[in-house]
Short mmCIF file of C-alpha atoms in Angstrom, two decimals:
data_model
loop_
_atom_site.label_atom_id
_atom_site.label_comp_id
_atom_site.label_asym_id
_atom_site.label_seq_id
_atom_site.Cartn_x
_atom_site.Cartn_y
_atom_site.Cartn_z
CA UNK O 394 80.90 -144.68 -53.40
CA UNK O 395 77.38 -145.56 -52.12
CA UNK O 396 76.61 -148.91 -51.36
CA UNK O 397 75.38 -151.11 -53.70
CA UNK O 398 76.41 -148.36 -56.23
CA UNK O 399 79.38 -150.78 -57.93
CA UNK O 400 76.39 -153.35 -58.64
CA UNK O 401 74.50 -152.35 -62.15
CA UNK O 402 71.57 -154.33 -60.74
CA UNK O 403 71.59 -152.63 -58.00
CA UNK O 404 72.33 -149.45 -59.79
CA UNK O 405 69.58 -149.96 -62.14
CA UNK O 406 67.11 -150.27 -59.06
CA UNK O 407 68.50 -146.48 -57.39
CA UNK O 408 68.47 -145.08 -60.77
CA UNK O 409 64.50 -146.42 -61.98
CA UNK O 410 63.19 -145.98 -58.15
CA UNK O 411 64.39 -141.99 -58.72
CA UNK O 412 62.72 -141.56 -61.68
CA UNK O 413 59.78 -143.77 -60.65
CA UNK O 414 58.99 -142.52 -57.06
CA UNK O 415 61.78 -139.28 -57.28
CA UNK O 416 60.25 -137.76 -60.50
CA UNK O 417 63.86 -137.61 -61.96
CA UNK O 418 64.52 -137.52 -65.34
CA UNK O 419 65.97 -140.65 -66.25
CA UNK O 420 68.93 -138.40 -68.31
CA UNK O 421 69.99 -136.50 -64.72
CA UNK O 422 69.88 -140.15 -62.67
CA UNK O 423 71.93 -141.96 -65.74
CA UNK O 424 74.19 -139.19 -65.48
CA UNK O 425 74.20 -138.92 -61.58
CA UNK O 426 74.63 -143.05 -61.47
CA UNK O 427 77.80 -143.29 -64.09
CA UNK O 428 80.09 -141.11 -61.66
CA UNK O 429 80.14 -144.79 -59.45
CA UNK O 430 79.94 -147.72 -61.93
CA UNK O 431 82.80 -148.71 -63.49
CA UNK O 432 83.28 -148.62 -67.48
CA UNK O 433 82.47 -152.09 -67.94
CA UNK O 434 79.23 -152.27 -66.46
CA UNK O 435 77.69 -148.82 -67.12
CA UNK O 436 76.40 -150.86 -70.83
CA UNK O 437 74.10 -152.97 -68.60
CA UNK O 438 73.04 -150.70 -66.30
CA UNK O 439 71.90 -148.29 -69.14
CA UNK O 440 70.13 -151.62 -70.68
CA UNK O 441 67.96 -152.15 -67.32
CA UNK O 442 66.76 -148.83 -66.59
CA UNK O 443 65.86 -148.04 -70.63
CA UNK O 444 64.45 -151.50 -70.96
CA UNK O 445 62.71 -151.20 -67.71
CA UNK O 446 61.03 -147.57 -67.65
CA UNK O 447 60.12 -148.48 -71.60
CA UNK O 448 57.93 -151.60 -70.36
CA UNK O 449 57.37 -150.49 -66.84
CA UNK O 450 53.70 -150.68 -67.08
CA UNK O 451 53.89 -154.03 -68.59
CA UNK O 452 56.66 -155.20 -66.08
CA UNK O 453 54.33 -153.59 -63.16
CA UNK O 454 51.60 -156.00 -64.24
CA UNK O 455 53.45 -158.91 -64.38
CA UNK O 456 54.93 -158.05 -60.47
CA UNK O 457 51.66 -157.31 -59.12
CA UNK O 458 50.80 -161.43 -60.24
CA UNK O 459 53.83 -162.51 -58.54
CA UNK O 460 53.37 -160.86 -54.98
CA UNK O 461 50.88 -161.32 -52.77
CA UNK O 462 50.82 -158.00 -51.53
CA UNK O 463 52.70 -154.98 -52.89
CA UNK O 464 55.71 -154.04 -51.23
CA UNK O 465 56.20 -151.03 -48.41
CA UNK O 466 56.49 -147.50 -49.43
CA UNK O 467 60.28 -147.68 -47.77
CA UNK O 468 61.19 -150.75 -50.24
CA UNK O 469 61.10 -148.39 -53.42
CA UNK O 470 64.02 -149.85 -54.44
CA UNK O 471 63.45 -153.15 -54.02
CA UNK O 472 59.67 -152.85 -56.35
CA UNK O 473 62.61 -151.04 -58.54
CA UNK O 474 65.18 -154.19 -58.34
CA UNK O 475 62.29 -156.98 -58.99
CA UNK O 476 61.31 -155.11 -62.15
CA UNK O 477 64.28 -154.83 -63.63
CA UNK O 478 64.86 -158.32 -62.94
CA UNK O 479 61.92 -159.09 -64.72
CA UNK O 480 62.89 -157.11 -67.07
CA UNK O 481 66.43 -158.35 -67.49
CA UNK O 482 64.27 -162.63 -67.45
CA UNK O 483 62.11 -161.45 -70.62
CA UNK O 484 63.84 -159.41 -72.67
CA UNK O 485 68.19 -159.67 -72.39
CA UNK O 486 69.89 -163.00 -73.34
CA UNK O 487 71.56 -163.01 -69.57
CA UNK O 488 71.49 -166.80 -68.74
CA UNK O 489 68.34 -167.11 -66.08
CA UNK O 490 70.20 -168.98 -63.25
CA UNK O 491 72.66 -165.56 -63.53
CA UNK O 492 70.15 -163.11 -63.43
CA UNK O 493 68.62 -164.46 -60.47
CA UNK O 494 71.30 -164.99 -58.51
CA UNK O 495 73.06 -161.28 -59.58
CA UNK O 496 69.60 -159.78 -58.68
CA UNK O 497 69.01 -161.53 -55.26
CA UNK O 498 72.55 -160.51 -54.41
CA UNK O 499 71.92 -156.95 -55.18
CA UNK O 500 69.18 -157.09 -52.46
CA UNK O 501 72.00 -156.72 -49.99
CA UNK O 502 73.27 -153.63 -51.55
CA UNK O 503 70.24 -152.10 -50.76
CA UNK O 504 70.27 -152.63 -47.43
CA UNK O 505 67.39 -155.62 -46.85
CA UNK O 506 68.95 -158.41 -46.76
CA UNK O 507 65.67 -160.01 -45.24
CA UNK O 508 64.17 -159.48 -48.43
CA UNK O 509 66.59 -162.25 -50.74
CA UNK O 510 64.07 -164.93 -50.07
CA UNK O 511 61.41 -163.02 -51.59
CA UNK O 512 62.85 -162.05 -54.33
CA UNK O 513 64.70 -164.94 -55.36
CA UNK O 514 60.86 -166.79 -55.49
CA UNK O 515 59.40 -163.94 -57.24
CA UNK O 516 62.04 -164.48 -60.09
CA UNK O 517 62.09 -168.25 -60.10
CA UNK O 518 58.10 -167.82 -59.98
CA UNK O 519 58.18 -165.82 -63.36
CA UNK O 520 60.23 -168.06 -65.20
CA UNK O 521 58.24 -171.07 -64.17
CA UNK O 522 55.39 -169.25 -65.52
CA UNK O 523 56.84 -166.92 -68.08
CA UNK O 524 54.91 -168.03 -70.63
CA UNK O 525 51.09 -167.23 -69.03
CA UNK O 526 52.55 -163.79 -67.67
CA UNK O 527 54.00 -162.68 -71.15
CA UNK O 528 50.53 -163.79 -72.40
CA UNK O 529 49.05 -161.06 -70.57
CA UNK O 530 50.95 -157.99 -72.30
CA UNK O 531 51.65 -159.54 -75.69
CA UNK O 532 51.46 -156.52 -77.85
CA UNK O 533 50.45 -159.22 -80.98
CA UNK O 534 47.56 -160.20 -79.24
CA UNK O 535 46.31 -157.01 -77.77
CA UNK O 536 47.61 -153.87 -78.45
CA UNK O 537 46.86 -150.97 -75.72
CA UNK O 538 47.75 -148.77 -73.35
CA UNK O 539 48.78 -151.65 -70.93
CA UNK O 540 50.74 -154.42 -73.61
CA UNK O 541 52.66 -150.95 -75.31
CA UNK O 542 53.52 -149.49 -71.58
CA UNK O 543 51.59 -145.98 -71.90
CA UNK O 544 49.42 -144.26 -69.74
CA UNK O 545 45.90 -144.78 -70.91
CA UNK O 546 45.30 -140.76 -70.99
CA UNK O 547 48.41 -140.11 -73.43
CA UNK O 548 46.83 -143.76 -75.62
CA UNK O 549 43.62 -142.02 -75.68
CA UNK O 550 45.07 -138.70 -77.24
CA UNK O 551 47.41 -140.98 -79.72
CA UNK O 552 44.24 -142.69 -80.85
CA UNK O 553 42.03 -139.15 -81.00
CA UNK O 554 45.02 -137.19 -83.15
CA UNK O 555 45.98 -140.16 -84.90
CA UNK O 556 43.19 -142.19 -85.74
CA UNK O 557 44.86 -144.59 -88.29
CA UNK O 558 48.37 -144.27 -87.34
CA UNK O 559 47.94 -144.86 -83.29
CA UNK O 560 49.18 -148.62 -83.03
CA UNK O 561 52.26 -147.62 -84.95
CA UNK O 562 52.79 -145.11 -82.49
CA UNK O 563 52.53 -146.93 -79.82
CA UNK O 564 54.80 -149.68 -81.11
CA UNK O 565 57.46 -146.97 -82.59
CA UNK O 566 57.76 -145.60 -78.59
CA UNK O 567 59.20 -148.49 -77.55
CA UNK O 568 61.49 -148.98 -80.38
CA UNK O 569 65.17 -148.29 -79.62
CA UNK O 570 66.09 -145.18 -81.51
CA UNK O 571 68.87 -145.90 -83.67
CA UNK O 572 72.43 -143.09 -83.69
CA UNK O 573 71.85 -140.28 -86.26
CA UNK O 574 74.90 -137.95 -87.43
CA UNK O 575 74.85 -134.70 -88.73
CA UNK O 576 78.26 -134.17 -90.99
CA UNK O 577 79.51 -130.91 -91.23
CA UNK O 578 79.61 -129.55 -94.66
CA UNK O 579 83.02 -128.53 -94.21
CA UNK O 580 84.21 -131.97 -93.53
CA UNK O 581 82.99 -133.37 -96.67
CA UNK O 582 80.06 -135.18 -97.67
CA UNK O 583 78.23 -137.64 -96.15
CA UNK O 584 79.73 -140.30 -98.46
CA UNK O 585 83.29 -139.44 -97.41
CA UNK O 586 82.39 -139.48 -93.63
CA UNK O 587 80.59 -142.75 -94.46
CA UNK O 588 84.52 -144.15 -95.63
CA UNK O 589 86.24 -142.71 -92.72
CA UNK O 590 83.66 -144.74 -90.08
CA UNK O 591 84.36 -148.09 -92.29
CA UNK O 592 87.77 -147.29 -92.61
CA UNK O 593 88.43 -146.66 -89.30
CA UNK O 594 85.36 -148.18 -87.26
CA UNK O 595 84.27 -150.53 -89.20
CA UNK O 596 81.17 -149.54 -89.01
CA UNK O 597 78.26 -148.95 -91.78
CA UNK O 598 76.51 -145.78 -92.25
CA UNK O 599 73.52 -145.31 -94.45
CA UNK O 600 72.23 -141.73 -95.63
CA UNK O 601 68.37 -140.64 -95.80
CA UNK O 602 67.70 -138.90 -99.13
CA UNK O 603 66.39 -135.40 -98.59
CA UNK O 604 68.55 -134.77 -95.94
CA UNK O 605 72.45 -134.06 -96.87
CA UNK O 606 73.83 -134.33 -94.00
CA UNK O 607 72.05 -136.92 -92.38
CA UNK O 608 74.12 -140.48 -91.72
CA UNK O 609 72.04 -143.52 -89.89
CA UNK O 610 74.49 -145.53 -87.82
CA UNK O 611 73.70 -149.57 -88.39
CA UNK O 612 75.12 -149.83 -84.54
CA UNK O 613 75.42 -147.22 -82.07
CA UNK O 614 79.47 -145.99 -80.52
CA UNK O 615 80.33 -143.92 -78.32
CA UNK O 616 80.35 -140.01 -79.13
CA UNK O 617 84.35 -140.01 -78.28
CA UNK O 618 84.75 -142.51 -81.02
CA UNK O 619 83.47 -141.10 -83.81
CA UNK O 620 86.43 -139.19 -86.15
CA UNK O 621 86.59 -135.69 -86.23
CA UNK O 622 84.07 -134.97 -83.47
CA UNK O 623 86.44 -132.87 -81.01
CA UNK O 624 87.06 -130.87 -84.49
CA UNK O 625 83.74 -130.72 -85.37
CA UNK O 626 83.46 -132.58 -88.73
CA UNK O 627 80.81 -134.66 -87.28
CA UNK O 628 77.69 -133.82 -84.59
CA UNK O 629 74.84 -136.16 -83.59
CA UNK O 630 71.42 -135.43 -84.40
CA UNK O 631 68.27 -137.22 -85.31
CA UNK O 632 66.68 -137.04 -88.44
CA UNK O 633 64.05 -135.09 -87.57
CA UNK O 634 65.77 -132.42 -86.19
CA UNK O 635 67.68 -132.01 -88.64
CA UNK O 636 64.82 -131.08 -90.77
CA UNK O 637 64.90 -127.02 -89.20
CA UNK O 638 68.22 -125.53 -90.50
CA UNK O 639 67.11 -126.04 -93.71
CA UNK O 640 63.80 -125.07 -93.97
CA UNK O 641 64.70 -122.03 -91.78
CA UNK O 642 67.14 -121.03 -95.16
CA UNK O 643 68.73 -118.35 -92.98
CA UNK O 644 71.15 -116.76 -95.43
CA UNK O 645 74.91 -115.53 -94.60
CA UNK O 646 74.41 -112.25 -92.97
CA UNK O 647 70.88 -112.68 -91.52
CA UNK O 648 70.57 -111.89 -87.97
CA UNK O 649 68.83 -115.27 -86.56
CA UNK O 650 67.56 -115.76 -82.83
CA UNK O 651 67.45 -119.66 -81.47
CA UNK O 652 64.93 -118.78 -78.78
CA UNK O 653 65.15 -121.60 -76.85
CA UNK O 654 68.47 -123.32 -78.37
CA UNK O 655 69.99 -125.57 -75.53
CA UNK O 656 71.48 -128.29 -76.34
CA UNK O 657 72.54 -126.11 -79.32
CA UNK O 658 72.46 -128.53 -82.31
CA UNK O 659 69.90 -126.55 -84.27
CA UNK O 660 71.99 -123.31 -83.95
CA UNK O 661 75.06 -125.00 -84.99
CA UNK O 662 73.19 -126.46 -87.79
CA UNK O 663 71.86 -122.86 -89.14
CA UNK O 664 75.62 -121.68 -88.78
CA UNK O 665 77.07 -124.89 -90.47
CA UNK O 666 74.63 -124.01 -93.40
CA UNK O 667 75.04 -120.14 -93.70
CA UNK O 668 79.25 -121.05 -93.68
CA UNK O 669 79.10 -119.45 -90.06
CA UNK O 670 78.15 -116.34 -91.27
CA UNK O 671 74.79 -115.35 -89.50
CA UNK O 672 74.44 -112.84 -86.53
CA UNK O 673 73.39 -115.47 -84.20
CA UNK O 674 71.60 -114.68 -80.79
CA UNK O 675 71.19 -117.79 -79.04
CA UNK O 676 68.71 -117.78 -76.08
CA UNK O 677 67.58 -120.42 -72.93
CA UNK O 678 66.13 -119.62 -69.52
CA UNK O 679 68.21 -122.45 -68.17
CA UNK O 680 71.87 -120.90 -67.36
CA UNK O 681 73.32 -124.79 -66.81
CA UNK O 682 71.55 -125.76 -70.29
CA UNK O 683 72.81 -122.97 -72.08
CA UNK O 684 76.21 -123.83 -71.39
CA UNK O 685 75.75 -127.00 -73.56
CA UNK O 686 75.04 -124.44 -76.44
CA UNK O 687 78.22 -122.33 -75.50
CA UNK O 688 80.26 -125.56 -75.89
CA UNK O 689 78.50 -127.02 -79.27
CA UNK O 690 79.48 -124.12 -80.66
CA UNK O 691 83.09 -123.61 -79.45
CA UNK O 692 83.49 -127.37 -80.56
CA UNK O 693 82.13 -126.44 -84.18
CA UNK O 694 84.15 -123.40 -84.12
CA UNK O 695 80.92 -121.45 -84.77
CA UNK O 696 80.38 -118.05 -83.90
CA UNK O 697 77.29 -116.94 -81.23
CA UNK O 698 76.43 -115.69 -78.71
CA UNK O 699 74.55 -116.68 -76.02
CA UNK O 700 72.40 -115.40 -73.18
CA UNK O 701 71.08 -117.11 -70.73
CA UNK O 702 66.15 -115.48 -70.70
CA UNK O 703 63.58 -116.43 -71.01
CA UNK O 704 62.22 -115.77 -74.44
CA UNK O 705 58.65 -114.29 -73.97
CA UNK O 706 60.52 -111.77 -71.61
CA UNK O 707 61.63 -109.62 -74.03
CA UNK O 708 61.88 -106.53 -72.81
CA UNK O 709 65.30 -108.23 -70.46
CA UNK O 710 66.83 -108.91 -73.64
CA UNK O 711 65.41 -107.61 -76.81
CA UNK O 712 68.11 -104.86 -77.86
CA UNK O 713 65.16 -103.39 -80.35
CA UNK O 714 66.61 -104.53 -83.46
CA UNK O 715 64.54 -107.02 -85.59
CA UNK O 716 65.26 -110.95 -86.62
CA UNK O 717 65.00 -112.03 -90.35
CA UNK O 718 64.75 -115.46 -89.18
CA UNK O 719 63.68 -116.59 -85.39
CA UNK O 720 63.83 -120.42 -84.47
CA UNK O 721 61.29 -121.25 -81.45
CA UNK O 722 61.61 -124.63 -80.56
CA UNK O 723 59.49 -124.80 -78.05
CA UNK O 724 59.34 -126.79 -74.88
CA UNK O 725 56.76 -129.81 -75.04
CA UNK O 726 55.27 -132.88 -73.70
CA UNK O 727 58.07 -134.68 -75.92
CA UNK O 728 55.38 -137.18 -77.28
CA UNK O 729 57.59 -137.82 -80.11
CA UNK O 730 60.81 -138.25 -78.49
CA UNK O 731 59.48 -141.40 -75.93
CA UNK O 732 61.56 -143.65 -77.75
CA UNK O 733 64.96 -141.88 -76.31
CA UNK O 734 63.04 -140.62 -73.15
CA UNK O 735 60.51 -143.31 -72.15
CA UNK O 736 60.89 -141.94 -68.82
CA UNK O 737 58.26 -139.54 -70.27
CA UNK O 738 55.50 -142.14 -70.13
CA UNK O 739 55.98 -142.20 -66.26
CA UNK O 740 56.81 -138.38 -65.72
CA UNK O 741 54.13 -136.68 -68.01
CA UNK O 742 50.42 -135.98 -66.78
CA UNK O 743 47.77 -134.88 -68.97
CA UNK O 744 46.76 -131.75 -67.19
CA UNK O 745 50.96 -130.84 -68.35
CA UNK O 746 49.37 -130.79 -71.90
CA UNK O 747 47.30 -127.28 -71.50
CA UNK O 748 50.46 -126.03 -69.62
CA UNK O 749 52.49 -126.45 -72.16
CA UNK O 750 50.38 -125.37 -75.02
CA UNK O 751 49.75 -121.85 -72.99
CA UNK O 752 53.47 -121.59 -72.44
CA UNK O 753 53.87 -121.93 -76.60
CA UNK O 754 51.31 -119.35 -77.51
CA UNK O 755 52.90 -117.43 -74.97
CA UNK O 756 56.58 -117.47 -76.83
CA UNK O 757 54.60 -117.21 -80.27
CA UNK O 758 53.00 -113.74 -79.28
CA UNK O 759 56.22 -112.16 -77.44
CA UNK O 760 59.07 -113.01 -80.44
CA UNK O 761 56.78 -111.96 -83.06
CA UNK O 762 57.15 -108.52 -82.81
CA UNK O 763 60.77 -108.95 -82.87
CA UNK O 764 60.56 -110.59 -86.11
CA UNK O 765 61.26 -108.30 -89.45
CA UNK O 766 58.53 -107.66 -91.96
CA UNK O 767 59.03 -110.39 -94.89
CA UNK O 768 61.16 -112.35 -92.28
CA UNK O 769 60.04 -116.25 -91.51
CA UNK O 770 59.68 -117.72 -88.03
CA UNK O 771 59.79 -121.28 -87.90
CA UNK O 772 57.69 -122.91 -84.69
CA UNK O 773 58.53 -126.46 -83.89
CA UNK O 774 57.90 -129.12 -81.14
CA UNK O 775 59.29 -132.70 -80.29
CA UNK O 776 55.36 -133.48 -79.80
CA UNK O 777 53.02 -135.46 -81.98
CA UNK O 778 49.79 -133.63 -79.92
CA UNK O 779 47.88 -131.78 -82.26
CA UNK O 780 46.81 -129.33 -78.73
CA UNK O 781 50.21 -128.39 -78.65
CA UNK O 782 51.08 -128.38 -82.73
CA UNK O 783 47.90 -127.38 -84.96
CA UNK O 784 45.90 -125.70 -82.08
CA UNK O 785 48.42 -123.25 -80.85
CA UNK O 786 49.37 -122.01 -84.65
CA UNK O 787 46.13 -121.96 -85.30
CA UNK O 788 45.06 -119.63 -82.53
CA UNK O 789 48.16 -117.60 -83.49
CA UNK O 790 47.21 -116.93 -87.03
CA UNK O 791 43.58 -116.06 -85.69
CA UNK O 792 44.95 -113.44 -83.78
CA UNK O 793 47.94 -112.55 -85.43
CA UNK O 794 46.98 -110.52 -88.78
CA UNK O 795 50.58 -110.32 -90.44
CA UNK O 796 51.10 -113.92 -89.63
CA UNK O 797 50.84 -116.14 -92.34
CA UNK O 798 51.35 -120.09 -92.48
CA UNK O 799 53.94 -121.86 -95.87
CA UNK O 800 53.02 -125.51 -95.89
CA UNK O 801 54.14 -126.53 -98.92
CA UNK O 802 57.24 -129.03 -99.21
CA UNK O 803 60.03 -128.05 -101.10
CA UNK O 804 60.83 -130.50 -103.75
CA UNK O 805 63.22 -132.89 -102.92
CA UNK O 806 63.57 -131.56 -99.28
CA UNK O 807 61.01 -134.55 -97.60
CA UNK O 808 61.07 -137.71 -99.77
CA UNK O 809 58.53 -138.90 -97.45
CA UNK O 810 59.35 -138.24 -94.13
CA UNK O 811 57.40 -135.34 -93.04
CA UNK O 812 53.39 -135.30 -93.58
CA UNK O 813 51.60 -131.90 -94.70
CA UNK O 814 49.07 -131.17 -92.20
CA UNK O 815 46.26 -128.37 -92.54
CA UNK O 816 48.82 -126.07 -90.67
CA UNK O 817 52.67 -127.26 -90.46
CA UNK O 818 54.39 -130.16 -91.09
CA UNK O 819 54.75 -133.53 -88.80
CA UNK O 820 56.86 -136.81 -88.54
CA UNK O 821 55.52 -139.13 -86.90
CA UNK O 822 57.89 -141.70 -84.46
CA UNK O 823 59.38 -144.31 -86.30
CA UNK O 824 58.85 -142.92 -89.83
CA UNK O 825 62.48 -143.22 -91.43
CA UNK O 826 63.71 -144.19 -88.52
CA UNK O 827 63.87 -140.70 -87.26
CA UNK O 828 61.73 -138.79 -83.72
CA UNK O 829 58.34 -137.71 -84.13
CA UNK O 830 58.44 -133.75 -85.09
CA UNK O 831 56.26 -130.58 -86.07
CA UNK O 832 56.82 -127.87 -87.80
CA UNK O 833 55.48 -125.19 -89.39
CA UNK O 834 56.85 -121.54 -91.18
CA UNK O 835 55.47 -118.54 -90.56
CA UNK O 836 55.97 -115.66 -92.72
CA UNK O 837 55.38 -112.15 -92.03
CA UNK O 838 53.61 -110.58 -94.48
CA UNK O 839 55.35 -108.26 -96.59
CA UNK O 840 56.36 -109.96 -99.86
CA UNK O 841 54.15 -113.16 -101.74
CA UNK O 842 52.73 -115.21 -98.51
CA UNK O 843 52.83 -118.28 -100.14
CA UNK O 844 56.52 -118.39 -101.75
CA UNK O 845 58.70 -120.65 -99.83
CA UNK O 846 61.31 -119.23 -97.49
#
């Protein structure tokens, strides 16, 4: 065990200062962290580096007030350790005189003791003035880039895309996302999974019209808890993502590529729905990732295989024959998924945008040969950037004769969570309590372009 390691405060400070100054993703640190912290404390520790990374910039302005000069390069940790304590002061019910005196303690983990005396003022400085500091990032007076925690570049795009809808944006980011299920058909319906978590659990579960398989947790357990998930009656999903199966409508006997399907709960979903009777290929350039998909599967008891290319490289894995259906979910800035990731606000940089967007034309122009005429290829993103959503479909259709775009929402298939927009659909973070999401069909011309799937 690493020193310090035991300590969630101290914890918390390893695990922000890697994604903060490491460029880790805050998923691979949680994950790396939990191997030393003990059951009881990994709750906390999960609390502080969430809480933190979702208001660093807020917390970082606050911290600059309270030091007289910024700390060393070398005391990473410790800039890591003061915010979270900050963190922990303004926004968890921990009794003040405990915080402090759990933080200042953790400063010995770390390995500078000299620095306790600092820190312990810099806490006991914020809560003598904790009302003029919060003043300063109060989202209800002012609400920007710096009182919502975002980089000014990604505010700026928000506010271009989403002219009326921006401050909700904003706000929804650094909402906690609440548990969604996905129920397996086979299991029952969502109302009898609904009896079997109060029956057992105790807990409430509320369904989302539109969406048949969709249960909203009122609290959040963990995964092992939840009945009949090693059988697979039950998978977790978010709303929003469970929007694709559906409007994919891949039919029993369909052969159906997931181009880039890790973690795997869009394949399983298409599966589910076609009573596990598609000829699914399911595809991700990341071996380790595409192991997740290998075990969603077995779990489901879904058949599927799985190959670990990229996509756009076709000729290493294209076998000649043709897809009636072909899922892209394509990689992204994740713009709509900040809420669960808000180590994105720290990690992202706008010059990743154009990147990105290249990298998604790029998949749209390789699969779509291997598409079959009349079949429907569904493009979708975790992003709420139109340069990434409307731009690249649109320069797809321009150069893509045989392409053509289905907007339309089925009826009763929405009930307003997704928005038409000139080309695909989007949800926007927050609405239904579900991740921000595009979409969009495309058809391949050979029957009526404008019938639905």
């Amino acid at each position: 065990m690493s020193r310090g390691a035991g300590s969630p405060r101290a914890a918390a400070a390893r695990t922000i200062a890697s994604v903060r100054f490491g460029g880790r993703s805050l998923d691979d640190a949680l994950a790396a962290a939990a191997v030393d912290l003990q059951p009881a404390v990994r709750s906390l520790h999960a609390q502080l580096c969430y809480g933190t990374l979702r208001h660093y910039r807020a917390v970082e302005h606050i911290l600059s007030q309270l030091l007289n000069k910024p700390l060393a390069r070398r005391d990473g940790h410790i800039h890591a350790l003061l915010m979270s304590g900050i963190y922990e002061l303004w926004q968890l019910s921990t009794p003040a005189h405990a915080a402090v005196a759990e933080t200042v303690n953790a400063v010995g983990l770390l390995g500078r003791p000299p620095l306790r005396g600092l820190c312990n003022a810099v806490l006991r400085r914020f809560g003598r003035e904790r009302d003029a500091l919060l003043a300063s990032v109060d989202p209800a007076a002012k609400t920007n880039a710096l009182t919502t925690s975002h980089p000014d570049w990604l505010a700026r795009m928000f506010e271009t895309d989403w002219p009326q809808q921006h401050l909700e944006i904003l706000s929804a980011n650094n909402a906690r996302a609440p548990m969604w299920l996905r129920v397996n058909p086979r299991a029952g319906t969502t109302k009898d999974y609904a009896e079997r978590l109060a029956d057992q659990l105790g807990l409430r579960a509320q369904p989302m019209a539109g969406s048949p398989n969709a249960l909203r947790l009122t609290s959040p357990v963990s995964v092992s808890a939840l009945p009949g998930f090693e059988q697979g009656d039950v998978s977790v999903q978010d709303l929003a993502a469970q929007q694709v199966a559906p409007w994919l409508n891949a039919q029993p006997g369909m052969r159906v590529l997931d181009a880039c399907a890790a973690p795997g709960g869009k394949a399983a979903h298409l599966q589910e729905l076609a009573d596990n009777a598609l000829d699914l290929l399911a595809l991700d350039a990341d071996a380790g990732r595409l192991q997740r998909v290998t075990e969603t599967l077995a779990r489901l008891s879904l058949a599927g295989r799985c190959q670990a290319a990229d996509a756009a490289d076709t000729q290493a894995w294209w076998d000649g024959r043709h897809f009636d259906r072909i899922l892209i979910d394509a990689p992204c800035s994740g713009t709509g998924v900040i809420r669960r990731h808000p180590d994105i606000k720290l990690l992202r940089r706008a010059d990743d945008i154009p990147k990105l967007a290249e990298r998604q034309r790029r998949l749209l122009a390789q699969l779509w040969p291997t598409l079959a005429p009349g079949g429907c290829l569904l493009f979708a993103t975790c992003s709420v950037l139109r340069d990434e959503n409307h731009s690249v479909v649109a320069d797809f259709l321009e150069h893509t004769p045989d392409a053509v775009a289905i907007n339309q929402l089925r009826k009763g298939n929405n009930s307003g969570l997704m928005s038409v927009e000139p080309l695909g659909m989007q949800v926007l973070p927050g609405t239904a309590d579900a991740d921000g999401f595009f979409l969009c069909i495309l058809r391949k011309q050979d029957a009526q372009p404008d019938a639905a799937p």
